[in-house]
Coordinates of C-alpha atoms and ligand atoms in Angstrom, one line a residue:
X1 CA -12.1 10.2 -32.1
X2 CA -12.5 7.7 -29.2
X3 CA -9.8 7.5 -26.3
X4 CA -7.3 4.4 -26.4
X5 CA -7.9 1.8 -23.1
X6 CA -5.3 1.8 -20.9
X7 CA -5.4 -1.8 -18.7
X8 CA -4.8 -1.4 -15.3
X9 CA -2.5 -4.0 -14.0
X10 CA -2.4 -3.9 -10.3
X11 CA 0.1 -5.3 -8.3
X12 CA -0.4 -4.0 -4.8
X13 CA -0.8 -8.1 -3.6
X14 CA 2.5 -8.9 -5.5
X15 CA 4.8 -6.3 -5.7
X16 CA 3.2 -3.6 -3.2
X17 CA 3.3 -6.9 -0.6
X18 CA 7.0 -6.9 -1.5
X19 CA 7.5 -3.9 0.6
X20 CA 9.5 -4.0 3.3
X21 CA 7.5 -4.3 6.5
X22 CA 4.1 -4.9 4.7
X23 CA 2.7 -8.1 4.9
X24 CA -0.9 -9.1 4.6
X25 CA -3.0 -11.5 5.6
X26 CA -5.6 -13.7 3.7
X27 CA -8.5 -11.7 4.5
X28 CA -6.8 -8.9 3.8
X29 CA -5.7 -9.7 0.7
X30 CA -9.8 -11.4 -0.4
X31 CA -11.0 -8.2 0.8
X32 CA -8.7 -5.8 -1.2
X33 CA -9.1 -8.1 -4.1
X34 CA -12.7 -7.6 -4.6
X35 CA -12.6 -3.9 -3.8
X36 CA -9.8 -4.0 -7.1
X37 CA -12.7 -6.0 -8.8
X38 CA -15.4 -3.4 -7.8
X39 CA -13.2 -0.2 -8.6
X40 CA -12.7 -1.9 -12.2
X41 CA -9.1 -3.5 -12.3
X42 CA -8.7 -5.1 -15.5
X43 CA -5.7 -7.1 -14.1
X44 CA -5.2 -7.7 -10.7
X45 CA -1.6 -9.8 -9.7
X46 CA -2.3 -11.8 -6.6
X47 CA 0.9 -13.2 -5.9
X48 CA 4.1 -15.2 -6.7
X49 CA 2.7 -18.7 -6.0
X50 CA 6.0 -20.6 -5.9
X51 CA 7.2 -18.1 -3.2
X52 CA 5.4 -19.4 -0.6
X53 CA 2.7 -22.3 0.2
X54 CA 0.5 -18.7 1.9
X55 CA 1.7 -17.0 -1.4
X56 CA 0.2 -20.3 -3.5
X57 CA -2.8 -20.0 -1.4
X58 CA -4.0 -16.6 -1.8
X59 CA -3.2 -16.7 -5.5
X60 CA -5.8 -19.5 -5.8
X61 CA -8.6 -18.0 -3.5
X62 CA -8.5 -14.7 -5.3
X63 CA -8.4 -17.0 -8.8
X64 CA -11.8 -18.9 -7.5
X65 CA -13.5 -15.7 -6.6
X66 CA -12.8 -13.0 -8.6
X67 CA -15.0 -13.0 -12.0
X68 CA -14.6 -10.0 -13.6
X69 CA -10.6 -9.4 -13.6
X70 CA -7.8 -11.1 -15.2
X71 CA -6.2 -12.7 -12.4
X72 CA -2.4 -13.1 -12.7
X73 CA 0.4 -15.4 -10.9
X74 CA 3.8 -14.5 -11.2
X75 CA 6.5 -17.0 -12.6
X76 CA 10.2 -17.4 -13.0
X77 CA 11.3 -18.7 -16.2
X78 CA 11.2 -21.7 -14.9
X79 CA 9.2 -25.0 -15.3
X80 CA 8.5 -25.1 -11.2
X81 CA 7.2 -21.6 -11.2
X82 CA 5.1 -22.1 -14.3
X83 CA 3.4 -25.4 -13.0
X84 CA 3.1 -23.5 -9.4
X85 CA 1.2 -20.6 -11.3
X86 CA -0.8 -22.7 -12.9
X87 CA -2.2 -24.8 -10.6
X88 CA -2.7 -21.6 -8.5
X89 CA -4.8 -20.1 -11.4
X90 CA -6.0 -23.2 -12.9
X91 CA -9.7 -22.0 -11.3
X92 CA -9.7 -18.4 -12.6
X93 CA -12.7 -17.2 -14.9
X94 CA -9.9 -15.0 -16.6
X95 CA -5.9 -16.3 -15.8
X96 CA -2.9 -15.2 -16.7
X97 CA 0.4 -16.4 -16.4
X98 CA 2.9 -14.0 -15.6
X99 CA 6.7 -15.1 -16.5
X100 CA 10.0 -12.8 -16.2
X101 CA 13.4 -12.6 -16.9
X102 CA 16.6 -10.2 -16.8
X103 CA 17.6 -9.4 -20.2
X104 CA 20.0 -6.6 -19.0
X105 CA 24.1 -7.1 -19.1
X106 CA 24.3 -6.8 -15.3
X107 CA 21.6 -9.0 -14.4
X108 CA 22.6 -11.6 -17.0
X109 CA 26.0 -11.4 -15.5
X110 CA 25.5 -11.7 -12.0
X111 CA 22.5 -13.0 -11.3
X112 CA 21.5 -15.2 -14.1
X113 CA 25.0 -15.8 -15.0
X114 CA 24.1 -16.4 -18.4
X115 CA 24.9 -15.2 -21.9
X116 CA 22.3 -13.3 -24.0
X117 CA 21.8 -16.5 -26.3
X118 CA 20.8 -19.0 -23.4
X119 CA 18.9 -15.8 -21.7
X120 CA 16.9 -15.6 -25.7
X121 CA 16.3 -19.3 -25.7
X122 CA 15.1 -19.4 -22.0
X123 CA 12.6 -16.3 -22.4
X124 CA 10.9 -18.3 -25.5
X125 CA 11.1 -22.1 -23.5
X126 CA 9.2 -20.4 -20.7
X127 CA 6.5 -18.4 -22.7
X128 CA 6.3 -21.5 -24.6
X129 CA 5.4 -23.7 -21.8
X130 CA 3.3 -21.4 -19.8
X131 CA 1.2 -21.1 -23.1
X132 CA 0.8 -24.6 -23.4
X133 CA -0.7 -24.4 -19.9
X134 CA -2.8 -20.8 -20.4
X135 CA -3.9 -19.0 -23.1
X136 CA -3.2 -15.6 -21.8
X137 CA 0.7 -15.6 -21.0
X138 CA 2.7 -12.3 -20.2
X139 CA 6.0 -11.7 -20.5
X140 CA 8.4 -9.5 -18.3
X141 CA 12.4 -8.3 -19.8
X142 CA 13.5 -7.8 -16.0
X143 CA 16.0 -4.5 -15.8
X144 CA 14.4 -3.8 -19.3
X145 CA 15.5 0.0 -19.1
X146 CA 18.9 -1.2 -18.5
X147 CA 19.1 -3.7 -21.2
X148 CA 20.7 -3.4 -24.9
X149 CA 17.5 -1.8 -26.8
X150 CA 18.5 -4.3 -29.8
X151 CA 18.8 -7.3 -27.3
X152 CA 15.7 -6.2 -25.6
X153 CA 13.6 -5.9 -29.3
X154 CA 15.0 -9.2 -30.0
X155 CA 13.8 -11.3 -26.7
X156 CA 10.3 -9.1 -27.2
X157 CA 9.7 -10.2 -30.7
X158 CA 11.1 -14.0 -29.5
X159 CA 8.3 -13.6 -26.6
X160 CA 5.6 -12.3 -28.5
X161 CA 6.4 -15.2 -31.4
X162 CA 6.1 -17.8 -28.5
X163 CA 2.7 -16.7 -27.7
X164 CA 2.9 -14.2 -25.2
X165 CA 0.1 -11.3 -25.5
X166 CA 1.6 -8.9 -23.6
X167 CA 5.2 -7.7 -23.4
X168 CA 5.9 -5.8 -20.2
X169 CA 9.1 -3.1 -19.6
X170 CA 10.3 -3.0 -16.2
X171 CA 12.1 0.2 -14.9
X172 CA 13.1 -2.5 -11.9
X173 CA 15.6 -0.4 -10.4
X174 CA 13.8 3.1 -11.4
X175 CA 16.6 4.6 -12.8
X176 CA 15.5 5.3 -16.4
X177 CA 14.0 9.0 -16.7
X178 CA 10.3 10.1 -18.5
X179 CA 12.2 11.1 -22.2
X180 CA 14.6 7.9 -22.2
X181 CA 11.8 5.5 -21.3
X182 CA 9.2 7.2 -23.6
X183 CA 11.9 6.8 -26.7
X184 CA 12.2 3.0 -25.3
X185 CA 8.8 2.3 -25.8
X186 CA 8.5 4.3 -29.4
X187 CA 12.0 2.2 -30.5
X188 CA 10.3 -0.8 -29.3
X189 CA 7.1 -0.2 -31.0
X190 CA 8.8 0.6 -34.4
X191 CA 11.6 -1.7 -34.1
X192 CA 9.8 -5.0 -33.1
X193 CA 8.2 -6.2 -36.2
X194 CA 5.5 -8.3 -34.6
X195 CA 4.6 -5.4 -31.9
X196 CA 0.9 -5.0 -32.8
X197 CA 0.2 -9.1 -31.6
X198 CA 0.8 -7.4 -28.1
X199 CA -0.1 -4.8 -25.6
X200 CA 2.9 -3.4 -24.2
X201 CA 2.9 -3.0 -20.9
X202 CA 5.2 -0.7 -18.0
X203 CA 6.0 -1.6 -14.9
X204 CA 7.6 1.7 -13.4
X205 CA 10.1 1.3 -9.9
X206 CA 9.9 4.8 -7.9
X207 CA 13.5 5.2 -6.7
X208 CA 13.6 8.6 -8.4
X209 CA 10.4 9.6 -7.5
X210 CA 9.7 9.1 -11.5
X211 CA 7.5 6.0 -11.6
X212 CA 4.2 7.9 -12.6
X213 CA 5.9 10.4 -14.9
X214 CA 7.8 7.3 -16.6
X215 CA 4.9 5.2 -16.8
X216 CA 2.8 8.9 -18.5
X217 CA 6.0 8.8 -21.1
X218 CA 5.4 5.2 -21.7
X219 CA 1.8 5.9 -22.2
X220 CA 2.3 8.4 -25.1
X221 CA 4.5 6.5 -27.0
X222 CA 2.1 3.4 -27.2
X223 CA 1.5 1.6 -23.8
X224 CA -1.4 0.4 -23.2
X225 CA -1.0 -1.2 -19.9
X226 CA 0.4 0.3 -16.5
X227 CA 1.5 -2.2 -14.0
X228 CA 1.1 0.0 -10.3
X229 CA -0.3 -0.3 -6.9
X230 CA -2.4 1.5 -4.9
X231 CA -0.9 4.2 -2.6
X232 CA 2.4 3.2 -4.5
X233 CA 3.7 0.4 -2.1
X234 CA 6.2 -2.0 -3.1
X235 CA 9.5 -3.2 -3.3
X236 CA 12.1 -0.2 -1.9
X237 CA 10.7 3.0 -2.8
X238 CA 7.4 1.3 -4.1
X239 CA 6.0 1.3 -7.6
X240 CA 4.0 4.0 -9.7
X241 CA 0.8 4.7 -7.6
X242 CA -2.5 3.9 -9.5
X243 CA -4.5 6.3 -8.2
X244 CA -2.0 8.7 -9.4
X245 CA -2.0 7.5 -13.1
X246 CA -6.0 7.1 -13.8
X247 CA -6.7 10.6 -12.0
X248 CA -3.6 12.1 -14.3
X249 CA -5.1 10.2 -17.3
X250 CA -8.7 11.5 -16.3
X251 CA -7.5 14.8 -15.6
X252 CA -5.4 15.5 -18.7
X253 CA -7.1 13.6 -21.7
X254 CA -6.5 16.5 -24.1
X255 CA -3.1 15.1 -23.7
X256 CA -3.0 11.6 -23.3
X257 CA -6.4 11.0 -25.2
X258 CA -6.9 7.4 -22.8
X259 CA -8.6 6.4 -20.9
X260 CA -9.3 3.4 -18.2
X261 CA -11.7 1.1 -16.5
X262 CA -11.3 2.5 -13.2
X263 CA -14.4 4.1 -11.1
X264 CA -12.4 6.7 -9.3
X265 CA -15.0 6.6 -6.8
X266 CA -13.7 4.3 -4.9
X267 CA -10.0 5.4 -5.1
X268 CA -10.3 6.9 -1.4
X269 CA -11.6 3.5 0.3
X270 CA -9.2 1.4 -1.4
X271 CA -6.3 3.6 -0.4
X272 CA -7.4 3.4 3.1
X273 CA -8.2 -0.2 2.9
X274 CA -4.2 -0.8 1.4
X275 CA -2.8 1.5 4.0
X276 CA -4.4 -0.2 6.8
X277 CA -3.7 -3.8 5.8
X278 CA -0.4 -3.4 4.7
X279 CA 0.3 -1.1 8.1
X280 CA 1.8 1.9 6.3
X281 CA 0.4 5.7 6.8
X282 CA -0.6 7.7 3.6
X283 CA 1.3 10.6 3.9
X284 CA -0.8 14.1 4.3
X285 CA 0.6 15.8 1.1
X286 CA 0.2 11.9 -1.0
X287 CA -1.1 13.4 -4.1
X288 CA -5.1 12.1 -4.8
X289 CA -5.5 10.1 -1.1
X290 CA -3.3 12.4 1.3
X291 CA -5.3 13.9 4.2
X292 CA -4.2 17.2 2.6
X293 CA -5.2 16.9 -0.8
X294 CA -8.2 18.6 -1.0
X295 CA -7.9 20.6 1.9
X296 CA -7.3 24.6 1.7
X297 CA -6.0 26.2 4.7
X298 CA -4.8 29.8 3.0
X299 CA -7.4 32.5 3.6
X300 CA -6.7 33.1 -0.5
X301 CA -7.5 29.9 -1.6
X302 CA -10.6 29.7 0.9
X303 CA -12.2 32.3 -0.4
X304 CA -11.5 31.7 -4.3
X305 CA -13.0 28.1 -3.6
X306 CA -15.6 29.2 -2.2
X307 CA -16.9 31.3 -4.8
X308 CA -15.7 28.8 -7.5
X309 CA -13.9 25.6 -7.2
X310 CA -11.9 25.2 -10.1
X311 CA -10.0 28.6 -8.7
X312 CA -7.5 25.9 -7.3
X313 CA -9.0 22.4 -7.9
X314 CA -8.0 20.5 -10.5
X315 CA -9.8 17.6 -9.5
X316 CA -13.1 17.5 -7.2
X317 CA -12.8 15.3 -4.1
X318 CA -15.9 13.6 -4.4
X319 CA -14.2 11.6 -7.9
X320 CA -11.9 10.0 -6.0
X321 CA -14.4 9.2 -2.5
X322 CA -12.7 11.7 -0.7
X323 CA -15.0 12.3 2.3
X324 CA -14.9 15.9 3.6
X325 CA -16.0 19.9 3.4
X326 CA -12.2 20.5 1.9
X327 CA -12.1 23.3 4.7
X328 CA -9.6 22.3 8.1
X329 CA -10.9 23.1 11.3
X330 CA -9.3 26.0 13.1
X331 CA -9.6 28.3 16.3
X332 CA -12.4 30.1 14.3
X333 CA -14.3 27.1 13.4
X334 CA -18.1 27.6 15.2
X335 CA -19.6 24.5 16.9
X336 CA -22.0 23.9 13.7
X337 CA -18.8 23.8 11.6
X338 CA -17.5 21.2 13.8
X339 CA -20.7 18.9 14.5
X340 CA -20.5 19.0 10.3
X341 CA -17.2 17.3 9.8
X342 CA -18.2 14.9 12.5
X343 CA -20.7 14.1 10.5
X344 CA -19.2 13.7 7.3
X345 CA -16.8 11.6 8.9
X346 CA -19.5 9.1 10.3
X347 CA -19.0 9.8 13.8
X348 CA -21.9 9.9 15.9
X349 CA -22.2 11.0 19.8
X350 CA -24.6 12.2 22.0
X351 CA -25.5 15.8 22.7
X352 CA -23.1 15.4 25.9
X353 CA -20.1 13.6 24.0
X354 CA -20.6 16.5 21.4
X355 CA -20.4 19.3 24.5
X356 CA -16.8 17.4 25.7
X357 CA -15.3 17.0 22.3
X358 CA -16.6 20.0 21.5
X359 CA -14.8 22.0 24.5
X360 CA -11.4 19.7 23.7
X361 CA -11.7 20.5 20.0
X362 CA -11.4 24.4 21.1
X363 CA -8.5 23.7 23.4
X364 CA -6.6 21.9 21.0
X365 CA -7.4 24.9 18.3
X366 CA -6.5 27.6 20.3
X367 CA -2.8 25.7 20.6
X368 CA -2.9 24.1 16.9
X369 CA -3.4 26.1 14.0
X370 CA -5.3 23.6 12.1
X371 CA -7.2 20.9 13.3
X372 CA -7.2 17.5 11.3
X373 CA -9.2 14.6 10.8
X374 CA -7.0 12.3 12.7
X375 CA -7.3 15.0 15.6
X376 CA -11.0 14.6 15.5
X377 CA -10.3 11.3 16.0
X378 CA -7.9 11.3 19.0
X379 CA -10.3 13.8 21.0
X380 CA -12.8 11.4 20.1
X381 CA -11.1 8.2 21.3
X382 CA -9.1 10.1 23.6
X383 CA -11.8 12.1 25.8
X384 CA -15.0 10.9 24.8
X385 CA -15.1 7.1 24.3
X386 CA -12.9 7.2 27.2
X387 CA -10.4 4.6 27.3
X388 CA -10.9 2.2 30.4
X389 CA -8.0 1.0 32.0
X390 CA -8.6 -2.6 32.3
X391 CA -5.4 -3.3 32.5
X392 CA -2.3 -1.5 34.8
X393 CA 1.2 -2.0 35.2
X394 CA 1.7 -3.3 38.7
X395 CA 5.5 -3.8 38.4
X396 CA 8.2 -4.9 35.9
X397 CA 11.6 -6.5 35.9
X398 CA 13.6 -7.9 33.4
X399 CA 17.0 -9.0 32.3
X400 CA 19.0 -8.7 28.9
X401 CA 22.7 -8.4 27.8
X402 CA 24.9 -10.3 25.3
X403 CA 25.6 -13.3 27.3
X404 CA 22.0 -14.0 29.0
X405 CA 18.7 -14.8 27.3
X406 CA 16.5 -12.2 27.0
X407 CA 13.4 -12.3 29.9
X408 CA 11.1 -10.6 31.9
X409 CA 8.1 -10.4 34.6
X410 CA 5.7 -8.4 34.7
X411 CA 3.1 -8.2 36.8
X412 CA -0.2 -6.5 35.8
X413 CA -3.3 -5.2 37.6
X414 CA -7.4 -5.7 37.0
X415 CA -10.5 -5.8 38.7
X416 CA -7.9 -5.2 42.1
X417 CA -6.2 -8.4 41.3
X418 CA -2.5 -8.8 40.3
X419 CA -1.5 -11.2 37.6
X420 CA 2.2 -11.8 37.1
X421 CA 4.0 -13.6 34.2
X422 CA 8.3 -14.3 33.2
X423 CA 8.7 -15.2 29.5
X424 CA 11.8 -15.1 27.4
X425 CA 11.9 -13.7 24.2
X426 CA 14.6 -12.1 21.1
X427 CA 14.6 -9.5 23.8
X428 CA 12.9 -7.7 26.7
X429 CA 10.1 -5.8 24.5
X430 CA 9.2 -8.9 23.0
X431 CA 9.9 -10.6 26.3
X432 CA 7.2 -8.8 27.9
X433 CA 4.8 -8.4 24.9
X434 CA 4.3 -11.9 24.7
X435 CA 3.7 -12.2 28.7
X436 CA 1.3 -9.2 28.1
X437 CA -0.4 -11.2 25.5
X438 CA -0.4 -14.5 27.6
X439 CA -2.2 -12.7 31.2
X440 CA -4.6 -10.5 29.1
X441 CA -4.9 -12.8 26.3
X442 CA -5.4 -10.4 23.5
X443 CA -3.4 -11.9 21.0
X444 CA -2.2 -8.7 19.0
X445 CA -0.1 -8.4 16.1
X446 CA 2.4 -5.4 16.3
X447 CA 2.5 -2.9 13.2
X448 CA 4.1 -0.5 13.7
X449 CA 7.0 0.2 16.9
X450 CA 9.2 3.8 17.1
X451 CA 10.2 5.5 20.0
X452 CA 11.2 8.8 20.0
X453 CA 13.2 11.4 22.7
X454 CA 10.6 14.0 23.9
X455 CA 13.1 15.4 26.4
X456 CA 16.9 16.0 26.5
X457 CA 19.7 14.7 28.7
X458 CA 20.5 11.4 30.2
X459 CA 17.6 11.3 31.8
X460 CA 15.3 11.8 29.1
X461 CA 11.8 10.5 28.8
X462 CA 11.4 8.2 25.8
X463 CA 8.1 8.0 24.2
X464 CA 6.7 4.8 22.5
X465 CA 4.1 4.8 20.3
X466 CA 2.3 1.7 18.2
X467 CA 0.1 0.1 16.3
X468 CA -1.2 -3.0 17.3
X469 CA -3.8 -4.9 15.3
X470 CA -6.0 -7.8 16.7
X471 CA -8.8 -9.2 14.5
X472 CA -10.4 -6.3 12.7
X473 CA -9.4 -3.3 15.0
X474 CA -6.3 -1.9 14.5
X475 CA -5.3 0.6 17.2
X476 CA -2.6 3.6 17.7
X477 CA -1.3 4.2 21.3
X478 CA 1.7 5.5 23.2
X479 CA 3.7 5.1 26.6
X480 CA 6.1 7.1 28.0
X481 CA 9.1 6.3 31.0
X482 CA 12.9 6.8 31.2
X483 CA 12.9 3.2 30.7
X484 CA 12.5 2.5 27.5
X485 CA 11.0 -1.3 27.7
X486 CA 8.9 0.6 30.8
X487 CA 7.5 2.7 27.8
X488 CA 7.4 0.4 25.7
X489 CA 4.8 -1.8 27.7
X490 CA 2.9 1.2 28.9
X491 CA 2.1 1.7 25.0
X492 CA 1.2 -1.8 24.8
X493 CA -0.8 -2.5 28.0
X494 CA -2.6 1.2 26.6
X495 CA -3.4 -0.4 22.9
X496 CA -4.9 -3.1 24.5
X497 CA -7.1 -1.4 26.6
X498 CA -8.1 0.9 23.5
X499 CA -9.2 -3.1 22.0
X500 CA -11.0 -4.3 25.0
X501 CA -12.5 -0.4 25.6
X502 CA -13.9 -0.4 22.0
X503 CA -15.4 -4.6 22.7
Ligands
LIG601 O1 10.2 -4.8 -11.0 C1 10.2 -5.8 -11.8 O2 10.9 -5.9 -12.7 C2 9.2 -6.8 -11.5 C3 9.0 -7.8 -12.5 C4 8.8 -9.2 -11.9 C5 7.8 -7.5 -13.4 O3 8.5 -6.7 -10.5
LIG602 ZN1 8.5 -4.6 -9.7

């Protein structure tokens, strides 16, 4: 028997933008749209377009370019929202219109303040009118997993009656659990007497860490269409991670028996392309894109790999693009072993850069017990590209407290001259960030800002460390002082010199 189609409806531009602290730009968000198209999205969400004019604006450049994905907008039951997704997706080969609203008692209450009647009426004057406007309309019941399953069947039936093709169930708050929300989705599908004029759809919140095993439970009772994003970003703890759904679909068929459009090829680029746009890390142990996923350190699992792989891999890393041996780099590791995960990780140097990272790579084993990528990396930007130091700190001075605006001067050296700026700012960092930015006029755009205590008492040295992005490079670098704005501009003037080294 063939395998169902599961749709992938991804909503890393829309809901993985919502994150807090992730915000893309419009390249950004062209490029990862067509690396959605080319991985085989069926649906990719590129915005809310009432939001924001930006928000309008990429919503209608992904719409004009993409040609092979359903593009969506997302709406409020409301006319405003429905007109502003239109006219955002009026272009698109393939459009949808995406409207939503709480059908749950507390979000009724509080936030619509509206009684289930009006909330009934409202669902089927919005599909209603986004239909008159676009063929393909979806619906979303808001807090669905906290909503009266007899009220929720009721504004489904009403939505899909209206026109709406498919019905989507939020887990907004991800609180529901993988046997409630799989019953939710068989009660729906044998309670809802018009259920087979629409795909249902689940849209899974991680607040449990359940998102991926609620959207699996939604999946074998009848969905047909995961809403996720890649890497899992998105509003709080994020949303169920895409590449973890296709590769558990792919991976376990004999249960799930579906399958999707995705070449899991590129799931490895895209997750690096997401986690550098959006500014967020992939965690090491992130199943199917962390560093660590298809890496085996134990001397057990080493050897069982290497005389047969499927000993402990349950997927092979070359499905999802992962680039690498699957071995880490350790004391033992021979200089061949080495000059072979340089190369698989593109990096090229000389014969005498490959000496000097060479001798730093056995340093840094003989103190570390494994030796990552992102190590590779730092002995290579670190030792062998050295970074010039275009720019110095010559002196620093500012001023801050509750009753004074924020300022300071710094003075920085280059080429033995001294160049000395005061600006104000929402405080001193930012104060002298931006008079960074104005003498070496490198306009960056901060990530990514922690500081961290790497010694104890009063006196202790405070280390910065950020990430500063300006055009297409996006650079990590640290500073260190018992002043704390001290570190924090030794970081920065250090990040710019990483920019104007690599120039
Ligand atoms: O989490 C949610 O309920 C949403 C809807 C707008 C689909 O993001
Ligand atoms: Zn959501």
């Amino acid at each position: 028997m063939k395998n169902d189609k599961v749709l992938i409806f991804d909503t890393t531009l829309r809901d993985g933008e919502q994150a807090p602290g992730a915000s893309m730009n419009q390249d950004e968000k062209m490029a990862i749209a067509a690396a959605l198209e080319k991985m085989g999205v069926d649906i990719i969400e590129a915005g809310f377009p009432v939001s924001s004019p930006g928000d309008f604006e990429s919503v209608k450049l992904v719409a004009k370019t993409i040609k092979r994905s359903i593009v969506a907008g997302l709406a409020r039951s409301m006319k405003k929202d429905i007109d502003a997704a239109y006219e955002a997706l009026k272009s698109a080969k393939y459009g949808r219109i995406h409207v939503f609203l709480a059908t749950s008692n507390i979000h009724m209450k509080f936030k619509l303040k509206k009684n289930p009647d009006e909330v009934l009426q409202m669902a089927i004057d919005a599909v209603k009118y986004a239909k008159s406007k676009m063929a393909d309309v979806e619906f979303s019941a808001e807090d669905a997993s906290r909503s009266d399953r007899d009220f929720l069947c009721k504004v489904v039936e009403a939505a899909i009656k209206a026109g709406a093709k498919t019905v989507n169930i939020p887990d907004t708050v991800g609180y529901t659990v993988p046997s409630l929300f799989g019953q939710l989705i068989g009660y729906i599908k044998n309670n809802v007497p018009n259920i087979n004029k629409a795909v249902i759809s689940v849209h899974c919140h991680d607040d449990l860490g359940l998102s991926v095993s609620n959207s699996l439970a939604a999946i074998e009772n009848g969905a047909r269409q995961v809403e996720c994003t890649v890497n899992g970003i998105g509003e709080r703890a994020g949303n169920a991670a895409m590449e973890e759904i296709v590769m558990a679909l792919k991976t376990r068929k004999d249960i799930y028996k579906c399958e999707t459009n995705i070449n899991t090829k590129e799931i490895c680029r895209v997750s690096r392309m997401v986690s550098k746009a959006a500014g967020f890390a992939v965690a090491p142990n992130k199943a199917i894109v962390g560093g660590n996923a298809f890496l085996h350190e134990s001397g057990i699992h080493q050897h069982g790999v290497l005389a047969d792989r499927s000993t402990y891999e349950i997927i092979k890393g070359e499905d999802v693009g992962f680039v690498g041996t699957g071995l880490v780099l350790g004391k033992h590791s021979g200089r061949h072993g080495f000059c072979e995960r340089l190369k698989l990780l593109g990096i090229q140097l000389t014969e005498k850069q490959i000496d000097q990272a060479f001798d730093r790579f056995k340093i840094l084993a003989d103190k570390k017990k494994e030796v990552y990528d992102e190590d590779l990396f730092a002995i290579i930007e670190d030792e062998v590209k050295a970074v010039k130091n275009i720019w110095s700190l010559d002196s620093l001075e500012y001023k801050s407290g509750t009753k004074v605006e924020p300022s300071t001067t710094i003075a920085l050296k280059s080429g033995g001259k001294v160049y000395k700026k005061t600006l104000t700012g929402d405080g001193p960092v930012d104060a002298c960030y931006k008079a960074i930015d104005a003498i070496t006029k490198v306009k960056g755009e901060l990530l990514d800002y922690s500081i961290k205590s790497v010694s104890q008492g009063e006196d202790a040295i405070g280390e910065v460390t950020l990430k500063l992005r300006s055009k297409d490079q996006t650079v990590i670098a640290h500073g260190a002082s018992t002043d704390i704005v001290e570190a924090s501009a030794k970081a920065y003037i250090n990040a710019i010199n990483k920019i104007l080294t690599v120039k």
